[in-house]
PDB file of N, CA and C in Angstrom:
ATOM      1  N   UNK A   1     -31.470  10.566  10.665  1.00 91.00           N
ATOM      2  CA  UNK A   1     -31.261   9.147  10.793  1.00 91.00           C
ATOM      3  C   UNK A   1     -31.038   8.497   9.425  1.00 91.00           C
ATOM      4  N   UNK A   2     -31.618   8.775   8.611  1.00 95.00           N
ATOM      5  CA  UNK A   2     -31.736   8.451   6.871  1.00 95.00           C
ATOM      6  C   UNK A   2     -30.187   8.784   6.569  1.00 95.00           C
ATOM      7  N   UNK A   3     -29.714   9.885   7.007  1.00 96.00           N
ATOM      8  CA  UNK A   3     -28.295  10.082   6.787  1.00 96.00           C
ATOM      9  C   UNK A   3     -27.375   9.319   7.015  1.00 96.00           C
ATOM     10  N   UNK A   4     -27.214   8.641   8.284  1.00 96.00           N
ATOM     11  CA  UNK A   4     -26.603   8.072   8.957  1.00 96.00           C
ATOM     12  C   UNK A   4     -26.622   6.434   8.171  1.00 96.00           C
ATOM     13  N   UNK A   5     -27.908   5.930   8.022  1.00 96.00           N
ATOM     14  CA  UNK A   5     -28.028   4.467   6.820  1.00 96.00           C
ATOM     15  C   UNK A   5     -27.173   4.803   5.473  1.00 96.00           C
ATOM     16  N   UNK A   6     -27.446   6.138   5.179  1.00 96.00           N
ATOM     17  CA  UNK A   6     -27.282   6.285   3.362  1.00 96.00           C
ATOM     18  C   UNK A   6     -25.767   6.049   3.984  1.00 96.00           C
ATOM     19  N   UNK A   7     -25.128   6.607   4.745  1.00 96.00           N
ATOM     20  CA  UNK A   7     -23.473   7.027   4.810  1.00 96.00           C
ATOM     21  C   UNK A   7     -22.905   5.356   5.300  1.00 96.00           C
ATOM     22  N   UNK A   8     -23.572   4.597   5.915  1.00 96.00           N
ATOM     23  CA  UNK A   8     -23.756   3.357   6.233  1.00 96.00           C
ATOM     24  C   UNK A   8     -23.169   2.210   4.964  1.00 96.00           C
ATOM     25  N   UNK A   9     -24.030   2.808   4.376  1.00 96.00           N
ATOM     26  CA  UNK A   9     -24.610   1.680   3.209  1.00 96.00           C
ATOM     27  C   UNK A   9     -23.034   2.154   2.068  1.00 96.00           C
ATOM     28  N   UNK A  10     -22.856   3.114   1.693  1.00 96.00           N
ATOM     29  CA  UNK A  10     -21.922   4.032   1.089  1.00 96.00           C
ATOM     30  C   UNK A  10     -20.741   3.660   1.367  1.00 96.00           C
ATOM     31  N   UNK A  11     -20.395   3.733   2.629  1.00 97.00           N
ATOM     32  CA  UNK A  11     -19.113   3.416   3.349  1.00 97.00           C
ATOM     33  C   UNK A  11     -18.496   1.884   3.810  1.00 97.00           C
ATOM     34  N   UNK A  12     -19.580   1.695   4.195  1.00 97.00           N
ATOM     35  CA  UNK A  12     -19.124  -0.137   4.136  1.00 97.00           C
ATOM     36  C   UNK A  12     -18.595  -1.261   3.403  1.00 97.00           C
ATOM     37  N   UNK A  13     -19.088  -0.931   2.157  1.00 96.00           N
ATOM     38  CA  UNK A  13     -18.408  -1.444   0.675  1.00 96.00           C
ATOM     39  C   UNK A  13     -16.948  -1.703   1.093  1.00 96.00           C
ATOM     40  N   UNK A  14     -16.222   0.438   1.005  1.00 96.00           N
ATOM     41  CA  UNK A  14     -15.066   0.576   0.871  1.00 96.00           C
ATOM     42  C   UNK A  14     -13.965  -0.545   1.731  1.00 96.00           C
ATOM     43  N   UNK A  15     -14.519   0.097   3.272  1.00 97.00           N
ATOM     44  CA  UNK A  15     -13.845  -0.096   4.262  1.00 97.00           C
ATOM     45  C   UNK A  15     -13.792  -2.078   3.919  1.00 97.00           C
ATOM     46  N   UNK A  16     -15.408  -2.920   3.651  1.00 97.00           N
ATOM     47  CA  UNK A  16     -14.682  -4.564   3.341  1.00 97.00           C
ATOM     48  C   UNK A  16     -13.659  -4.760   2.583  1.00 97.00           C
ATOM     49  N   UNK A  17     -13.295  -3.936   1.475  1.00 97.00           N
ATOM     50  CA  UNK A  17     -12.874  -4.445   0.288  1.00 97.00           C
ATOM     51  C   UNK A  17     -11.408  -4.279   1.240  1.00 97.00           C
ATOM     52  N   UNK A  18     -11.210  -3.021   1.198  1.00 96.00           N
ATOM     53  CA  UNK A  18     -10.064  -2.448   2.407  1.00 96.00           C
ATOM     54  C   UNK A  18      -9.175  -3.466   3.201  1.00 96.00           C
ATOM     55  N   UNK A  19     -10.468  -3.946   3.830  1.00 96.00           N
ATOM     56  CA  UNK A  19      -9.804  -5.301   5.345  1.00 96.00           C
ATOM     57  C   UNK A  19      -9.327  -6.483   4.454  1.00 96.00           C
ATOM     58  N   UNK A  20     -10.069  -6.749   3.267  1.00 97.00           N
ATOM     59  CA  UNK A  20      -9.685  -7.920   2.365  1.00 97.00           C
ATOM     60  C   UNK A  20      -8.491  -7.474   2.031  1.00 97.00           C
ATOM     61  N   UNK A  21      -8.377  -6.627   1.272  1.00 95.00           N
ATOM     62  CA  UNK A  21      -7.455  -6.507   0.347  1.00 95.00           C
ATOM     63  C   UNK A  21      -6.028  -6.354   1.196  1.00 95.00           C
ATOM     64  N   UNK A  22      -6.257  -6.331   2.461  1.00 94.00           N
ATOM     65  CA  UNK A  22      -5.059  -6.200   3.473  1.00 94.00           C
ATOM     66  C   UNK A  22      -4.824  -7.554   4.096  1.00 94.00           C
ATOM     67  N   UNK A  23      -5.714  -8.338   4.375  1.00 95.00           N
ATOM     68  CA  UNK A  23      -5.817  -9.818   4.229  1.00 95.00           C
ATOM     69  C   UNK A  23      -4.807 -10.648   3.590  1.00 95.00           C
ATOM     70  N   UNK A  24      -5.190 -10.263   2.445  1.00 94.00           N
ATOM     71  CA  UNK A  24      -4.608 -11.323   1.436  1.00 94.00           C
ATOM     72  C   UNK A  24      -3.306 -10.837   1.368  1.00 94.00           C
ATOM     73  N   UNK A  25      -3.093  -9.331   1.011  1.00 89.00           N
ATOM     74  CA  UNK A  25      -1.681  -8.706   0.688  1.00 89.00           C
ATOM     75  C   UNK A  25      -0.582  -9.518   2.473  1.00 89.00           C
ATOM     76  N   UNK A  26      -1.210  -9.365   3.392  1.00 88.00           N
ATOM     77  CA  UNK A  26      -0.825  -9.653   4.360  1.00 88.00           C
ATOM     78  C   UNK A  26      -0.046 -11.545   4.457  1.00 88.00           C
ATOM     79  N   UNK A  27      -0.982 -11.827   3.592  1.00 90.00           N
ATOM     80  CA  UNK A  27      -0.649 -13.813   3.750  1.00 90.00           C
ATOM     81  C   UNK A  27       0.016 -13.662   2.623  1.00 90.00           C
ATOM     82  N   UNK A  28       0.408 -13.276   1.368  1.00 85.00           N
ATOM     83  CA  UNK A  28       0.967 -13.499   0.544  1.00 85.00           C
ATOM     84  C   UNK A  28       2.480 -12.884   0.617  1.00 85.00           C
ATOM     85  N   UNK A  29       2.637 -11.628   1.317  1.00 82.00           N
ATOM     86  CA  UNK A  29       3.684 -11.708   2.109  1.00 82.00           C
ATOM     87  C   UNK A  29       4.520 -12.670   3.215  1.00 82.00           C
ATOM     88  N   UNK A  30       3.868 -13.011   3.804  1.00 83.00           N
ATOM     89  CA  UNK A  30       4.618 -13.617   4.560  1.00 83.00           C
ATOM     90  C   UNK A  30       6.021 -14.311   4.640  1.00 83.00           C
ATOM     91  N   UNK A  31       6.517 -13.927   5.226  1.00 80.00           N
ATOM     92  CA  UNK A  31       7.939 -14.449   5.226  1.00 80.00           C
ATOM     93  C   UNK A  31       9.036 -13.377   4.580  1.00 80.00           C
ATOM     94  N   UNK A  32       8.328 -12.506   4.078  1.00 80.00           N
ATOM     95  CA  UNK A  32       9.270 -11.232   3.347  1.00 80.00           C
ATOM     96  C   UNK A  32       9.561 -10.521   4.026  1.00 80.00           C
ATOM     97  N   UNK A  33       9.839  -9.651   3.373  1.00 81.00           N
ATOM     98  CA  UNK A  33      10.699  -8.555   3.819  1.00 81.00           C
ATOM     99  C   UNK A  33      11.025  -7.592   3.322  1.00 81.00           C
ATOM    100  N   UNK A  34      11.239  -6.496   2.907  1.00 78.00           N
ATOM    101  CA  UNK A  34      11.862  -5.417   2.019  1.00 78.00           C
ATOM    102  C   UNK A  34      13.015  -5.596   1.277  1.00 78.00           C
ATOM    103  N   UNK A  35      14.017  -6.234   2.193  1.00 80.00           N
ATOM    104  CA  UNK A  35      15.260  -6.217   1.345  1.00 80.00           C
ATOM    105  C   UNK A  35      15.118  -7.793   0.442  1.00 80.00           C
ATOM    106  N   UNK A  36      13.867  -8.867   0.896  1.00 80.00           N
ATOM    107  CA  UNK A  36      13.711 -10.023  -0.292  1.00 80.00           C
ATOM    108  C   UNK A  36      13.307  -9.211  -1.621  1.00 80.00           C
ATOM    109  N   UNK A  37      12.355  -8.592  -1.193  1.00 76.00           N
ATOM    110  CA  UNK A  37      11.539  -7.584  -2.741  1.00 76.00           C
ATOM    111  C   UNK A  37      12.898  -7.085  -3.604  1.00 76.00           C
ATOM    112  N   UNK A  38      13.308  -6.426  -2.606  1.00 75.00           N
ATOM    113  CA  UNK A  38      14.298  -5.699  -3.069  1.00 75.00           C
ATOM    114  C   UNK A  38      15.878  -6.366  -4.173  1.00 75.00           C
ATOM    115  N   UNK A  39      15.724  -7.434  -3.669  1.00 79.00           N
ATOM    116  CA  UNK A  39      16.828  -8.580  -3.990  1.00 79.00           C
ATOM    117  C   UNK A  39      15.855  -9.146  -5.503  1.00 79.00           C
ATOM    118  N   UNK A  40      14.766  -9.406  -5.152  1.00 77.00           N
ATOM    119  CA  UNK A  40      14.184 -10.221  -6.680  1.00 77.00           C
ATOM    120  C   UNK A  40      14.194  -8.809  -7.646  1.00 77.00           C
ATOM    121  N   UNK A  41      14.162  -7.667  -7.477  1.00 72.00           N
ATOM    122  CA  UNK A  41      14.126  -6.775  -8.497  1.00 72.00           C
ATOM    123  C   UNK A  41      15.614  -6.902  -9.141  1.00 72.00           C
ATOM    124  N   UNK A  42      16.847  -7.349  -8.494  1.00 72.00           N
ATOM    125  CA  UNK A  42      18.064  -7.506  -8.915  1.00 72.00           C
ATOM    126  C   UNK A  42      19.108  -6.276  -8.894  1.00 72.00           C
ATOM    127  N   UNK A  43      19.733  -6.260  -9.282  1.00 71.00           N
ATOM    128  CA  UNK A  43      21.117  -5.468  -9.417  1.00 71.00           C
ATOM    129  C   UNK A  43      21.056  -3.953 -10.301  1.00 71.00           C
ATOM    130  N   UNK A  44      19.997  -4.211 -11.344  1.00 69.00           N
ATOM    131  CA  UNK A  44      19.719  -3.502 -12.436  1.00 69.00           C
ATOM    132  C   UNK A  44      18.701  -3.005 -12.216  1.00 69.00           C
ATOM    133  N   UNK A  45      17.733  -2.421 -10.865  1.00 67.00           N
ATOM    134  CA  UNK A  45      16.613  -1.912 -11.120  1.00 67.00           C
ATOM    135  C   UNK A  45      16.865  -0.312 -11.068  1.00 67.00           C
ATOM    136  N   UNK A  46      15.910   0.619 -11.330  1.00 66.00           N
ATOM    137  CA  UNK A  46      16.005   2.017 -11.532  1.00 66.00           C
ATOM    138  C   UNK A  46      16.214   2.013 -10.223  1.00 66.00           C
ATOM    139  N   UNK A  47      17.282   3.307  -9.901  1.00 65.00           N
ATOM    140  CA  UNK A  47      17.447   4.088  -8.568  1.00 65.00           C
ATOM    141  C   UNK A  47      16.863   5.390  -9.138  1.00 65.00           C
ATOM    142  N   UNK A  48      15.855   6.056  -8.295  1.00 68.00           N
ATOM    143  CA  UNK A  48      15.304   7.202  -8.491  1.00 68.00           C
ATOM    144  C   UNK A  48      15.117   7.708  -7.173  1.00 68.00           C
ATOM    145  N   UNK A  49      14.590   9.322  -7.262  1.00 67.00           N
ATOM    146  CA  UNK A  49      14.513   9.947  -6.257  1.00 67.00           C
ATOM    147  C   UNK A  49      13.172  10.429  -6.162  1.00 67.00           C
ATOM    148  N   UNK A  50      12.894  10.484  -4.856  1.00 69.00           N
ATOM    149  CA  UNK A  50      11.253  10.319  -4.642  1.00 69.00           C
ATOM    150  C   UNK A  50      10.877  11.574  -3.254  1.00 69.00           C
ATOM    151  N   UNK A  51       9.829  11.772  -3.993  1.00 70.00           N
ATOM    152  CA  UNK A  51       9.717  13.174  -2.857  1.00 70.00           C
ATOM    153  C   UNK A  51       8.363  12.768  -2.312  1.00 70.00           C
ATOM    154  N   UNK A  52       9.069  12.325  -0.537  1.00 69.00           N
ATOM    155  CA  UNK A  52       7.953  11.730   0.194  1.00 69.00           C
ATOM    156  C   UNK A  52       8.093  12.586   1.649  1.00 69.00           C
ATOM    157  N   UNK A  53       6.383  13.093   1.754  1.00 74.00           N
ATOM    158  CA  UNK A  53       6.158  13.768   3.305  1.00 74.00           C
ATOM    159  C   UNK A  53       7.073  14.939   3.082  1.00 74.00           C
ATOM    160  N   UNK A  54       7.552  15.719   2.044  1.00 65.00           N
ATOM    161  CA  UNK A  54       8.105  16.667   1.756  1.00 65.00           C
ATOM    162  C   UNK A  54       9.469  16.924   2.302  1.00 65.00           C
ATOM    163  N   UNK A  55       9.873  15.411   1.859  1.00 70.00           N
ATOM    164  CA  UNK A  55      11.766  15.651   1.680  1.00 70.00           C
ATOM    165  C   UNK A  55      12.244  14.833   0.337  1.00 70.00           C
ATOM    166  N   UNK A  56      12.772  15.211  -0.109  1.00 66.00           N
ATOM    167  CA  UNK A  56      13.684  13.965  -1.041  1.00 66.00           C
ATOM    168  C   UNK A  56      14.602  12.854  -0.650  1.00 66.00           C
ATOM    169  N   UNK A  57      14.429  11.938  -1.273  1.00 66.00           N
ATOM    170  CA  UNK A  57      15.014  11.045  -0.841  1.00 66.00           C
ATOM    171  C   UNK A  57      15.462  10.083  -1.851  1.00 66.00           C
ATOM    172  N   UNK A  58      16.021   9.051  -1.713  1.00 62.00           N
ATOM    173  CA  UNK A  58      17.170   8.400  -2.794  1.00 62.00           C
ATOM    174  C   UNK A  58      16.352   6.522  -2.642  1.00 62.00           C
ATOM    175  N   UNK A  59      16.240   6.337  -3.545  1.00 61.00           N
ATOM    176  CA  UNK A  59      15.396   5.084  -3.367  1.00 61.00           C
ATOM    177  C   UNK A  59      16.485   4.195  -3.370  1.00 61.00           C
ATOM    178  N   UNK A  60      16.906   3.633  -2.125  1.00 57.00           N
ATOM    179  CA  UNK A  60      18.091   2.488  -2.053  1.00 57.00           C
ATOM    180  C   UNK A  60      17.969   1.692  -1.205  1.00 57.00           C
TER     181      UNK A  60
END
């Protein structure tokens, strides 16, 4: 039972900060979109290639 509090006490921190930090990222988005982000980085940002879930892929 002592286990179960310690892992309690341990874990709960993470997981608030977690829900916050998805919160806010969530309202401060709003109204975006990928291709807005994508547009304020401009014309000139790095195109690179990115190896995600084990394929390559072309960041565009």
């Amino acid at each position: 039972m002592k286990a179960l509090l310690v892992a309690f006490i341990y874990f709960t921190p993470f997981i608030v900060i977690g829900v916050v930090v998805k919160m806010i990222m969530k309202q401060r988005m709003k109204g975006s979109s990928l291709s807005d982000i994508q547009q304020m980085a401009g014309p000139n940002r790095r195109r690179r290639r990115l190896f995600l879930l084990g394929i390559w892929r072309n960041e565009d």
